[in-house]
Short mmCIF file of C-alpha atoms in Angstrom, two decimals:
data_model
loop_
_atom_site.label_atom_id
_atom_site.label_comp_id
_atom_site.label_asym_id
_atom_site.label_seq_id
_atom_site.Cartn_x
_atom_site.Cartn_y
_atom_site.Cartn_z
CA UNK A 1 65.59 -1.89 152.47
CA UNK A 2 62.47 -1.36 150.81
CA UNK A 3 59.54 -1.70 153.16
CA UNK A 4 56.45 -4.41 152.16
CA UNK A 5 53.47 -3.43 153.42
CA UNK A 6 50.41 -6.18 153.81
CA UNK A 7 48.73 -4.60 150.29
CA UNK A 8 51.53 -5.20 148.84
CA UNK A 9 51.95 -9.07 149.60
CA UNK A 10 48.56 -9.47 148.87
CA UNK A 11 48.85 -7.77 145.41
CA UNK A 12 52.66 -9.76 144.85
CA UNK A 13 50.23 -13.28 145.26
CA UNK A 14 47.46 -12.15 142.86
CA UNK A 15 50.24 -11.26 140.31
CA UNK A 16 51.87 -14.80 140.77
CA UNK A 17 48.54 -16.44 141.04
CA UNK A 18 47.09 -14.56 137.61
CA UNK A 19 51.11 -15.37 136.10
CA UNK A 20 50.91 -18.88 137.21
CA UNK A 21 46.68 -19.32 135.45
CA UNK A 22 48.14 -17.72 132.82
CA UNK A 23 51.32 -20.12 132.66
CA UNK A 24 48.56 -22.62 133.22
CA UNK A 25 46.45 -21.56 130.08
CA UNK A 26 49.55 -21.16 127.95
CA UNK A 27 50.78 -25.05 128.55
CA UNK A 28 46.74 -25.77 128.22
CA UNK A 29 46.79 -24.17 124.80
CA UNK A 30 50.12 -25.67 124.01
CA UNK A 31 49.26 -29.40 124.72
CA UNK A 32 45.92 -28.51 122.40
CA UNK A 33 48.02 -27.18 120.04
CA UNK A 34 50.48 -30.16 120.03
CA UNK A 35 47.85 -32.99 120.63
CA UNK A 36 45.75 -31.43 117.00
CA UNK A 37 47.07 -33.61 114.32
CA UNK A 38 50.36 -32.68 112.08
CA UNK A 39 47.89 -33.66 108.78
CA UNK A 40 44.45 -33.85 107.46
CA UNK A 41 45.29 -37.39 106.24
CA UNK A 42 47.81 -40.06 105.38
CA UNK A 43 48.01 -41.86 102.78
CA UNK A 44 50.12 -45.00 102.71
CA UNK A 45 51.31 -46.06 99.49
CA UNK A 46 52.20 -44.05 96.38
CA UNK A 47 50.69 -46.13 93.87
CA UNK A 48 48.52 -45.75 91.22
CA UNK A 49 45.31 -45.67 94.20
CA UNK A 50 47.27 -43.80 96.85
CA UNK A 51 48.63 -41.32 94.48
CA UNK A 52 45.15 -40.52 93.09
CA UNK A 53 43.60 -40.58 96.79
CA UNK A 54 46.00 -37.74 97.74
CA UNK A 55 46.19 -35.97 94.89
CA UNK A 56 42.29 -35.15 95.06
CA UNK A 57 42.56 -35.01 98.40
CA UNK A 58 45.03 -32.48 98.14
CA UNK A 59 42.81 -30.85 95.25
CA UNK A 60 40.41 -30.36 98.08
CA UNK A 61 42.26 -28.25 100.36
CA UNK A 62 43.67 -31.04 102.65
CA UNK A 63 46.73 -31.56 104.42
CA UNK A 64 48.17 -34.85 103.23
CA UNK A 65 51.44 -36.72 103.81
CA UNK A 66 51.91 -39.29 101.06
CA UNK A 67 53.93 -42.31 102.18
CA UNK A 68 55.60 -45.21 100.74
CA UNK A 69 58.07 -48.06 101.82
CA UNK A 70 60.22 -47.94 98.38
CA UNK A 71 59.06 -45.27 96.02
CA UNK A 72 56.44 -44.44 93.41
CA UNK A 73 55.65 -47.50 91.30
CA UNK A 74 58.66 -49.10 92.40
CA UNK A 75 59.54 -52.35 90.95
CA UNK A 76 57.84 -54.83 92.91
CA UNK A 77 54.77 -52.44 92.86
CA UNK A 78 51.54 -53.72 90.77
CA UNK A 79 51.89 -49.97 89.92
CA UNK A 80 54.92 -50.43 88.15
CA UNK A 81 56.12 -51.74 84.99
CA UNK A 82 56.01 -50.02 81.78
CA UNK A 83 52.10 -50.12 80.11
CA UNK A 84 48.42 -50.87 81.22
CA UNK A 85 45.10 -50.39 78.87
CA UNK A 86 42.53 -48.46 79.29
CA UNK A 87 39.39 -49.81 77.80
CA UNK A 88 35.52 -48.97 78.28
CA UNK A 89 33.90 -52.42 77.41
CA UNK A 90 32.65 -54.01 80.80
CA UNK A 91 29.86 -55.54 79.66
CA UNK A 92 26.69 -54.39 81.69
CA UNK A 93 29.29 -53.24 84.50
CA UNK A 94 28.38 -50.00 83.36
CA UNK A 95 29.98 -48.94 87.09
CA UNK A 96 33.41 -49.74 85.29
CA UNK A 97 32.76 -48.10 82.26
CA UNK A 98 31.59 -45.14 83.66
CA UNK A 99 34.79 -44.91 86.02
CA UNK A 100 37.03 -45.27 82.78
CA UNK A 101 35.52 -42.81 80.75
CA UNK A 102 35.72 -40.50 83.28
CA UNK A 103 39.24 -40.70 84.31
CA UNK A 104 40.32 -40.65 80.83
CA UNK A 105 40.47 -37.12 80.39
CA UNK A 106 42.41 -37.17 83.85
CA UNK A 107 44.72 -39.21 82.20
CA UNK A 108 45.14 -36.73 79.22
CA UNK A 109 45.46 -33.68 81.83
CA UNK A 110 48.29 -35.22 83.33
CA UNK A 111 50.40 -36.37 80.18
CA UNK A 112 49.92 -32.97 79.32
CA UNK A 113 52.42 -32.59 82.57
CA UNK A 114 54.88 -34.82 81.67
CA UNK A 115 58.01 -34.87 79.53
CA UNK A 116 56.91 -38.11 77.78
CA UNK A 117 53.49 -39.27 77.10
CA UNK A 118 51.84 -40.80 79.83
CA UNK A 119 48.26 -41.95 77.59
CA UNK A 120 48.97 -42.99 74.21
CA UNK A 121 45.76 -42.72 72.12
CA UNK A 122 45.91 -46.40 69.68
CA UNK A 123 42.66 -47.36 70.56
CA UNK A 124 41.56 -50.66 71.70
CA UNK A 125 39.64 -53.50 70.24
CA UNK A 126 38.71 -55.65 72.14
CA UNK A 127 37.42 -59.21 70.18
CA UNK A 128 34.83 -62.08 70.35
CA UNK A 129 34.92 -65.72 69.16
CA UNK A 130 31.58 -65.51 69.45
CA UNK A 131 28.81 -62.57 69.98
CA UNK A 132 28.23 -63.66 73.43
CA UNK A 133 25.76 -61.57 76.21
CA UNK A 134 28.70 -59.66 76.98
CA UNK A 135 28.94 -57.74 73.02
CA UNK A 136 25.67 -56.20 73.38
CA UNK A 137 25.56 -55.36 76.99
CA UNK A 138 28.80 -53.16 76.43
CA UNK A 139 27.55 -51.44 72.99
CA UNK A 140 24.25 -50.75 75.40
CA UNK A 141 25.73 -49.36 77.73
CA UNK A 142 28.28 -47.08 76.03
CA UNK A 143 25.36 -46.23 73.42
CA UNK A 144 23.73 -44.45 76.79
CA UNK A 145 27.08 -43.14 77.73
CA UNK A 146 27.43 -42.23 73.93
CA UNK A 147 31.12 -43.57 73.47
CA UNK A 148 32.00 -43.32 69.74
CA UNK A 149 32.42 -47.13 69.71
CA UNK A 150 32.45 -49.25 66.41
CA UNK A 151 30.89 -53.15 65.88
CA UNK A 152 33.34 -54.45 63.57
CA UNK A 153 32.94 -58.11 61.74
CA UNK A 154 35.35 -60.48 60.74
CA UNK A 155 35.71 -58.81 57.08
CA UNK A 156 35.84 -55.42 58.53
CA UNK A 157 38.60 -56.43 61.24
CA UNK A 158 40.66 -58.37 58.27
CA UNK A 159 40.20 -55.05 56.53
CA UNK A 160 41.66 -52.97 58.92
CA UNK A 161 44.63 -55.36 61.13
CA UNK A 162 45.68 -57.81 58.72
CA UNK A 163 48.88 -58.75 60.82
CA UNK A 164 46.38 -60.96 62.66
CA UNK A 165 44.63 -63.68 61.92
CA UNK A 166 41.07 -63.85 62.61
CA UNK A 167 39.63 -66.92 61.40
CA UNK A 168 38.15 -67.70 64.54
CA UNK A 169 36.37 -64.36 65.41
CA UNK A 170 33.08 -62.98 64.92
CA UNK A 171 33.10 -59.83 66.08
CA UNK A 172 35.26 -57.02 68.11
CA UNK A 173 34.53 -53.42 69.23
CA UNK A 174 36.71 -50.89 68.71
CA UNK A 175 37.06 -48.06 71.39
CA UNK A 176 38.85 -45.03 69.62
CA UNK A 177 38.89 -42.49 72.47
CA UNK A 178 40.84 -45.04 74.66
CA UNK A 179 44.28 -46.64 74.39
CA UNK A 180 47.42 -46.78 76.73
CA UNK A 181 49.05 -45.80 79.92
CA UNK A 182 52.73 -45.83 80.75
CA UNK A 183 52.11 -46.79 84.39
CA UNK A 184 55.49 -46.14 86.00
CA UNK A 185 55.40 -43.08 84.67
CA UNK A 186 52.19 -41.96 85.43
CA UNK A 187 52.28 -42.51 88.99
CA UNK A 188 56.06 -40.87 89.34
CA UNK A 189 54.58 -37.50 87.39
CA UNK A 190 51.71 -37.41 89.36
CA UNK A 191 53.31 -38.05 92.70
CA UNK A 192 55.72 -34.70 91.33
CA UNK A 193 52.22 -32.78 90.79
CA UNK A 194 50.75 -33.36 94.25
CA UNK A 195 54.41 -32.13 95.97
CA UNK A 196 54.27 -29.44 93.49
CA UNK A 197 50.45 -28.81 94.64
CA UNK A 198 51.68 -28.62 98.37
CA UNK A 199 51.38 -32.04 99.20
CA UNK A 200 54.06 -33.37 101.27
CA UNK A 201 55.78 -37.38 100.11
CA UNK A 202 57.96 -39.22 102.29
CA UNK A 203 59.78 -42.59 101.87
CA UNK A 204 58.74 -44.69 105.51
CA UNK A 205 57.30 -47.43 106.20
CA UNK A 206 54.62 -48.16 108.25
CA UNK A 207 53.83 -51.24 111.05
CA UNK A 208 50.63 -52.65 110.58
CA UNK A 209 48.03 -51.11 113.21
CA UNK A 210 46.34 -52.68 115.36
CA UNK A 211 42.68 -50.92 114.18
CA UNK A 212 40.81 -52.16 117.15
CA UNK A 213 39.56 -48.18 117.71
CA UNK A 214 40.30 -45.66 115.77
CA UNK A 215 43.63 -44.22 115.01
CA UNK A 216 45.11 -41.76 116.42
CA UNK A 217 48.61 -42.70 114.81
CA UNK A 218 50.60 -44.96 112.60
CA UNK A 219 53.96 -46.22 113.69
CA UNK A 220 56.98 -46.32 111.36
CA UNK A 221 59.69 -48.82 110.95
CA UNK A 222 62.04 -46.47 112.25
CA UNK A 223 59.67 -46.29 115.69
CA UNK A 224 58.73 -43.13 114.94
CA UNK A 225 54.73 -41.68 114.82
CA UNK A 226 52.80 -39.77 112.69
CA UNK A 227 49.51 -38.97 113.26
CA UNK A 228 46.56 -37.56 111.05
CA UNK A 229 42.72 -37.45 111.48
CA UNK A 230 42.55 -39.97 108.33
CA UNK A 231 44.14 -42.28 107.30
CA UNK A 232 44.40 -43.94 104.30
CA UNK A 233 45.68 -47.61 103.42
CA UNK A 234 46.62 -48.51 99.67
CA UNK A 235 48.92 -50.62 99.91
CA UNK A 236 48.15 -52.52 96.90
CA UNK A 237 49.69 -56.57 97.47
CA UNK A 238 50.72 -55.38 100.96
CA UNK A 239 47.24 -54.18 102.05
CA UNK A 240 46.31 -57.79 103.69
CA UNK A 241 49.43 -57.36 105.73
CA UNK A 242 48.27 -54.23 107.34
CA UNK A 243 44.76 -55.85 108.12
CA UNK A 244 45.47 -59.38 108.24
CA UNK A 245 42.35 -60.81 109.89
CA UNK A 246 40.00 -58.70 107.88
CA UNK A 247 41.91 -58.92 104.61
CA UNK A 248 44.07 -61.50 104.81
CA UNK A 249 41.38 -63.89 103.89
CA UNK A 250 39.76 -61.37 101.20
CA UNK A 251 42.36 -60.04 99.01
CA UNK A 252 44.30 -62.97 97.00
CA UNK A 253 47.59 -61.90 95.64
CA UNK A 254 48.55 -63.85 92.66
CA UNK A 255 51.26 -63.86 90.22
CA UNK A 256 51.04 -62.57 86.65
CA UNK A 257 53.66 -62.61 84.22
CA UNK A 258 53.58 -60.25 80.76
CA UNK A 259 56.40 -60.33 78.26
CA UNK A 260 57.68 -58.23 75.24
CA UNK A 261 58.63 -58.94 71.77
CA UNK A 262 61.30 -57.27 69.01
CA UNK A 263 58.78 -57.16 66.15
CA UNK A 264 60.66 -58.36 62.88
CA UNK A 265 63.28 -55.25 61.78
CA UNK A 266 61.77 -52.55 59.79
CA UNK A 267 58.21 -54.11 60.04
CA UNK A 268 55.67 -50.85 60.99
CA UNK A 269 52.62 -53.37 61.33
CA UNK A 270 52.87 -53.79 64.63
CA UNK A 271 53.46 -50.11 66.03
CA UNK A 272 51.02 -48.05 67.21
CA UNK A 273 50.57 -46.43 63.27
CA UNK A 274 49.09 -49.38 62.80
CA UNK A 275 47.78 -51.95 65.73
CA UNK A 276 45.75 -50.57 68.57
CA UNK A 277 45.59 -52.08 72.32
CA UNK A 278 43.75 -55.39 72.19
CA UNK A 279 42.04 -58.00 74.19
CA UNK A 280 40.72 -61.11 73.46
CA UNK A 281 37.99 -62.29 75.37
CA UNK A 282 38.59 -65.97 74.25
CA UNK A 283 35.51 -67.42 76.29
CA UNK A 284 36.54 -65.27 79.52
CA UNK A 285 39.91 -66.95 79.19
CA UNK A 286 40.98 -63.10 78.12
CA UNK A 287 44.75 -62.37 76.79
CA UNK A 288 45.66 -59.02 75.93
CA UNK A 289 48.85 -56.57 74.64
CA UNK A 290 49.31 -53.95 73.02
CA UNK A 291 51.80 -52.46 70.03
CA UNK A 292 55.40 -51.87 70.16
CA UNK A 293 55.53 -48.88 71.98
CA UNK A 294 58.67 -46.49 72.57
CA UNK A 295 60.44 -49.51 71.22
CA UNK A 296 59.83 -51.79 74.10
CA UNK A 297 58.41 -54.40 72.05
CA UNK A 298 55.14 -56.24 71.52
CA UNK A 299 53.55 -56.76 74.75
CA UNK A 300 51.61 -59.84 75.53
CA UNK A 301 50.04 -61.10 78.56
CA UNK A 302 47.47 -64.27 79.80
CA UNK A 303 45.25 -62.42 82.28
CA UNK A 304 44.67 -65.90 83.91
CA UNK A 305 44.83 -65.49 87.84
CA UNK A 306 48.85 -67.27 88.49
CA UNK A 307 49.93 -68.76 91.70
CA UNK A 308 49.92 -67.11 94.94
CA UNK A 309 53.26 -65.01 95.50
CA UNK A 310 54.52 -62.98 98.28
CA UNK A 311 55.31 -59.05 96.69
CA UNK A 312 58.52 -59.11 99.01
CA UNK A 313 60.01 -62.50 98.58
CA UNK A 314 58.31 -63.93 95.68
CA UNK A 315 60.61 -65.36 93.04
CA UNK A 316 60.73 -62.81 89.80
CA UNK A 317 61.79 -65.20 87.26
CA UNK A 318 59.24 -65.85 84.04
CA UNK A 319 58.30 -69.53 84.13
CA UNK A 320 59.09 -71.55 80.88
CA UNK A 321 55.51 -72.75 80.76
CA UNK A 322 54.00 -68.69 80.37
CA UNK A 323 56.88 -68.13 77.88
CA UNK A 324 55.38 -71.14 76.09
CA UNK A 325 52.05 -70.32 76.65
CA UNK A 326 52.19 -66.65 75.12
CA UNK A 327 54.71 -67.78 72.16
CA UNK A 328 51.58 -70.69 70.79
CA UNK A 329 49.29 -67.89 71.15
CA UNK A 330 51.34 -65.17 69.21
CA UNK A 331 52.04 -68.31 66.55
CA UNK A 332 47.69 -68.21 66.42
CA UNK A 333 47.22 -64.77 66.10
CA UNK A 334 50.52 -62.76 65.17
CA UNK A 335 51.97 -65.48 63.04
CA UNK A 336 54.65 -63.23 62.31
CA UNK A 337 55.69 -62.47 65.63
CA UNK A 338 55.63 -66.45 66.40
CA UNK A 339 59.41 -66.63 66.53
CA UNK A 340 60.04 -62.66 67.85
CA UNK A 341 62.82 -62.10 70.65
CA UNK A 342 62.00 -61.95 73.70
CA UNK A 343 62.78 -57.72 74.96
CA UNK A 344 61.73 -58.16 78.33
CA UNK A 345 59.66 -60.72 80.64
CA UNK A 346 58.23 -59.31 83.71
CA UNK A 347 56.41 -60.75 86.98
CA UNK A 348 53.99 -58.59 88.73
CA UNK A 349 51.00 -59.07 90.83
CA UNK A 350 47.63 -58.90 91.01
CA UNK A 351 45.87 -58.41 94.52
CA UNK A 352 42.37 -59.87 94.04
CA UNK A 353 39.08 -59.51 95.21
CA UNK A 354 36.24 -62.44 95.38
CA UNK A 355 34.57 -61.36 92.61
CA UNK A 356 36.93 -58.49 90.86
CA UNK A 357 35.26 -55.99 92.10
CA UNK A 358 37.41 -52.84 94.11
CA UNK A 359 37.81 -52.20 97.46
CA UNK A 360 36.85 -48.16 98.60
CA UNK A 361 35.53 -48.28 102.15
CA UNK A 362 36.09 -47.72 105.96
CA UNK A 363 37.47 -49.70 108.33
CA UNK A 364 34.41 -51.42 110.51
CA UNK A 365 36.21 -50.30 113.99
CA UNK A 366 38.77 -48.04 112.97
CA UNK A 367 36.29 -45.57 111.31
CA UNK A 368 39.20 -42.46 110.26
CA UNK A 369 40.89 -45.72 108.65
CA UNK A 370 39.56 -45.74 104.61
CA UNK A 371 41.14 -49.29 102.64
CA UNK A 372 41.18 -48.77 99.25
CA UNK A 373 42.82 -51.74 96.65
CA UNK A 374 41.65 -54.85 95.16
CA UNK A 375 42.51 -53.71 92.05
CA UNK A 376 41.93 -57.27 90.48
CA UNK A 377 43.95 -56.77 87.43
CA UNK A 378 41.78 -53.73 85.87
CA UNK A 379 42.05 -51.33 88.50
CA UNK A 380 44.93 -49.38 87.21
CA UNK A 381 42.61 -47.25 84.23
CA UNK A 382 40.42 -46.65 87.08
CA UNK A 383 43.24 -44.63 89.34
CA UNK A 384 41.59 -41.48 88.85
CA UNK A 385 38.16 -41.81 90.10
CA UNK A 386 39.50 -44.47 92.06
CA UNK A 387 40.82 -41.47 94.10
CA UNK A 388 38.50 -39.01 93.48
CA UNK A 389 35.52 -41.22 95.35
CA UNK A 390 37.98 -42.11 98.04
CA UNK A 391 38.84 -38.30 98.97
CA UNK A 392 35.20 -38.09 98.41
CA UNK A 393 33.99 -40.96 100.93
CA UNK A 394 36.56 -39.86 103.31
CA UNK A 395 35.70 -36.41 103.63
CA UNK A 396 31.97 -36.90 103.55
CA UNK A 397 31.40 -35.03 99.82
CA UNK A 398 30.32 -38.35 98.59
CA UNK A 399 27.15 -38.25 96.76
CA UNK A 400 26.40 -41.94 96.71
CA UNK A 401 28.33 -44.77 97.53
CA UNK A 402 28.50 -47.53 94.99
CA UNK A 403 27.68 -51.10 96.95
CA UNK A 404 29.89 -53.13 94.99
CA UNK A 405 32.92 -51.41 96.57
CA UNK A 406 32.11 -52.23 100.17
CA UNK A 407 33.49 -54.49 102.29
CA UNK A 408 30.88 -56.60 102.85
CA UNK A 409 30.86 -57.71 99.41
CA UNK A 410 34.53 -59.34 99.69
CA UNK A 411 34.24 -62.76 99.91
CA UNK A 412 36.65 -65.44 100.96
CA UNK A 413 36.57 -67.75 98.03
CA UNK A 414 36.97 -66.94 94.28
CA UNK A 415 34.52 -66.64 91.93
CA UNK A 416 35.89 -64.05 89.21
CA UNK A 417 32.98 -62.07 87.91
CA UNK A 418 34.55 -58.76 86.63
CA UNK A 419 36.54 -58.78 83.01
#
């Protein structure tokens, strides 16, 4: 038997004491490791917001987990459905027109990606029973912004679109460098880019938090956890849900219904050759469409605010009244479409804000928590500098924040200011 002398006890007990501060150290550094979080940020909800958010995010050199409940501009979505303008004429929101122009060639990059066109250049015009304040602010402001954009009069707008009547109008602008985007589509190809950028999508979804301090992670349906040093909520219809008391009463989700027509067989009038986007401002009382495109049909819409409607339960169906409604205005204006088949009727959402105006800004506990939605109908042209101030706000490159997206400008009560 080996003999142990005294030194050698004592030198046995420094080895286990430096082994077991070294074991010590190791589980230190592990429970660091383990407790750092898994991402640079969340985002939850891949539509046309959340998409942008993490794409630029990801653009940046962050780690970001896109989630969603369903999938990309899924059919209950206000991301979804088939086409949404994109127009420059705000009026003196100039805050609006800038944010158009400037994510239109981010539009064009990213049809550029796709198999099928994501931004189809028709134009819009966008027309006036009478040359109210609102004409002149928007050719002032996109005269500073120098947009190419053209006063037309009755004559010259008789001229040009004679499959309308316009009896009744004074004036319209024409924006050539705009026109429209296939919104399903766009979202789904640029959810594609950001995984093929290195951003990492997952279908979950996600129990509202409870945002009384700031997160340290979300909880998933499945009772799972994720957690991430930011988080981002676009959520679009569901975002009141995840912040009930602070949204719930700020964000009014309302149902809008838009329909297409089979434009009379072999007529070209009313194809994108030959009939751009178009709005009519009709005293603030605005409908819109645009031409048969990819043989969808005629699109038509009232962009009236509709009746509340849950996005999860909420009944689908067009109502015979909107049917009605958009078939006595086609008989006005598109006589020849007055008796068209109905293609397609679909019911959407809007998720609106007091005013109109978006929604980009922190939580006021949770301060890693950004909320970004109210997209009040117009948001959708906006998607990407929607996302590129987000990713900007939330990781402190933000220049200057624009007031009118805060917060504390969310009111509780209507009072639509934003066309």
């Amino acid at each position: 038997m080996k003999k142990v002398t005294r030194r050698g006890v004592l030198a046995s007990a420094l080895a286990a004491g430096v082994a077991s501060g070294a074991a010590s150290q190791d589980k230190v550094g592990q429970e660091k490791k383990m407790s750092k979080p898994a991402w640079d940020a969340i985002v939850i909800g891949a539509g046309v917001f959340g998409a942008w958010t993490a794409w630029h995010l990801r653009r940046a050199g962050q780690k970001v987990l896109l989630l969603d409940a369903t999938g990309p501009a899924h059919a209950r979505a206000s991301s979804g459905g088939e086409s949404r303008l994109t127009r420059g004429s705000y009026g003196s929101d100039e805050v609006y027109t800038r944010f158009a122009l400037d994510s239109l060639p981010q539009w064009k990059w990213l049809s550029d990606q796709a198999g099928l066109p994501v931004f189809h250049p028709t134009g819009i015009v966008f027309f006036f029973q009478k040359r109210v304040a609102y004409v002149d602010q928007s050719l002032e402001v996109h005269r500073r912004l120098k947009l190419p954009t053209l006063e037309l009069d009755r004559a010259a707008l008789e001229q040009r679109y004679p499959q309308a009547v316009w009896k009744d109008i004074e004036v319209g602008l024409l924006e050539p460098q705009f026109g429209v985007l296939m919104a399903r589509r766009a979202v789904q190809t640029l959810v594609r880019q950001f995984v093929k950028a290195g951003g990492e999508y997952r279908v979950a979804a996600v129990k509202p938090p409870a945002a009384d301090k700031p997160l340290s992670g979300i909880e998933l349906a499945d009772g799972s956890t994720l957690s991430a040093a930011n988080y981002v909520f676009a959520c679009g219809p569901w975002l009141p849900r995840m912040f009930p008391r602070l949204l719930g009463p700020r964000i009014f989700i309302t149902r809008q219904e838009v329909f297409f027509f089979a434009p009379p067989a072999g007529d070209a009038r009313f194809g994108a050759a030959a009939l751009p986007g178009w709005a009519d401002f009709n005293n603030g009382d605005i409908y819109y469409g645009m031409p048969d495109l990819e043989s969808r049909g005629f699109k038509i819409a009232h962009d009236k605010h509709g009746s509340p409607i849950d996005p999860d339960r909420g009944d689908r169906v067009a109502s015979p009244g909107a049917l009605a409604d958009v078939r006595a205005y086609m008989a006005k204006r598109f006589p020849a479409l007055a008796n068209a088949q109905l293609n397609e009727e679909r019911v959407c959402q809007y998720e609106n804000s007091s005013n109109g105006d978006l929604l980009i800004d922190r939580h006021p506990v949770a301060a890693n928590v950004l909320m970004v939605g109210a997209g009040s109908g117009h948001g959708f042209k906006h998607g990407p500098e929607v996302g590129r101030y987000a990713a900007e706000l939330l990781t402190g490159k933000l220049k200057m924040a624009e007031p009118r997206f805060s917060l504390a400008t969310k009111a509780e009560q209507q009072n639509r200011a934003v066309h």
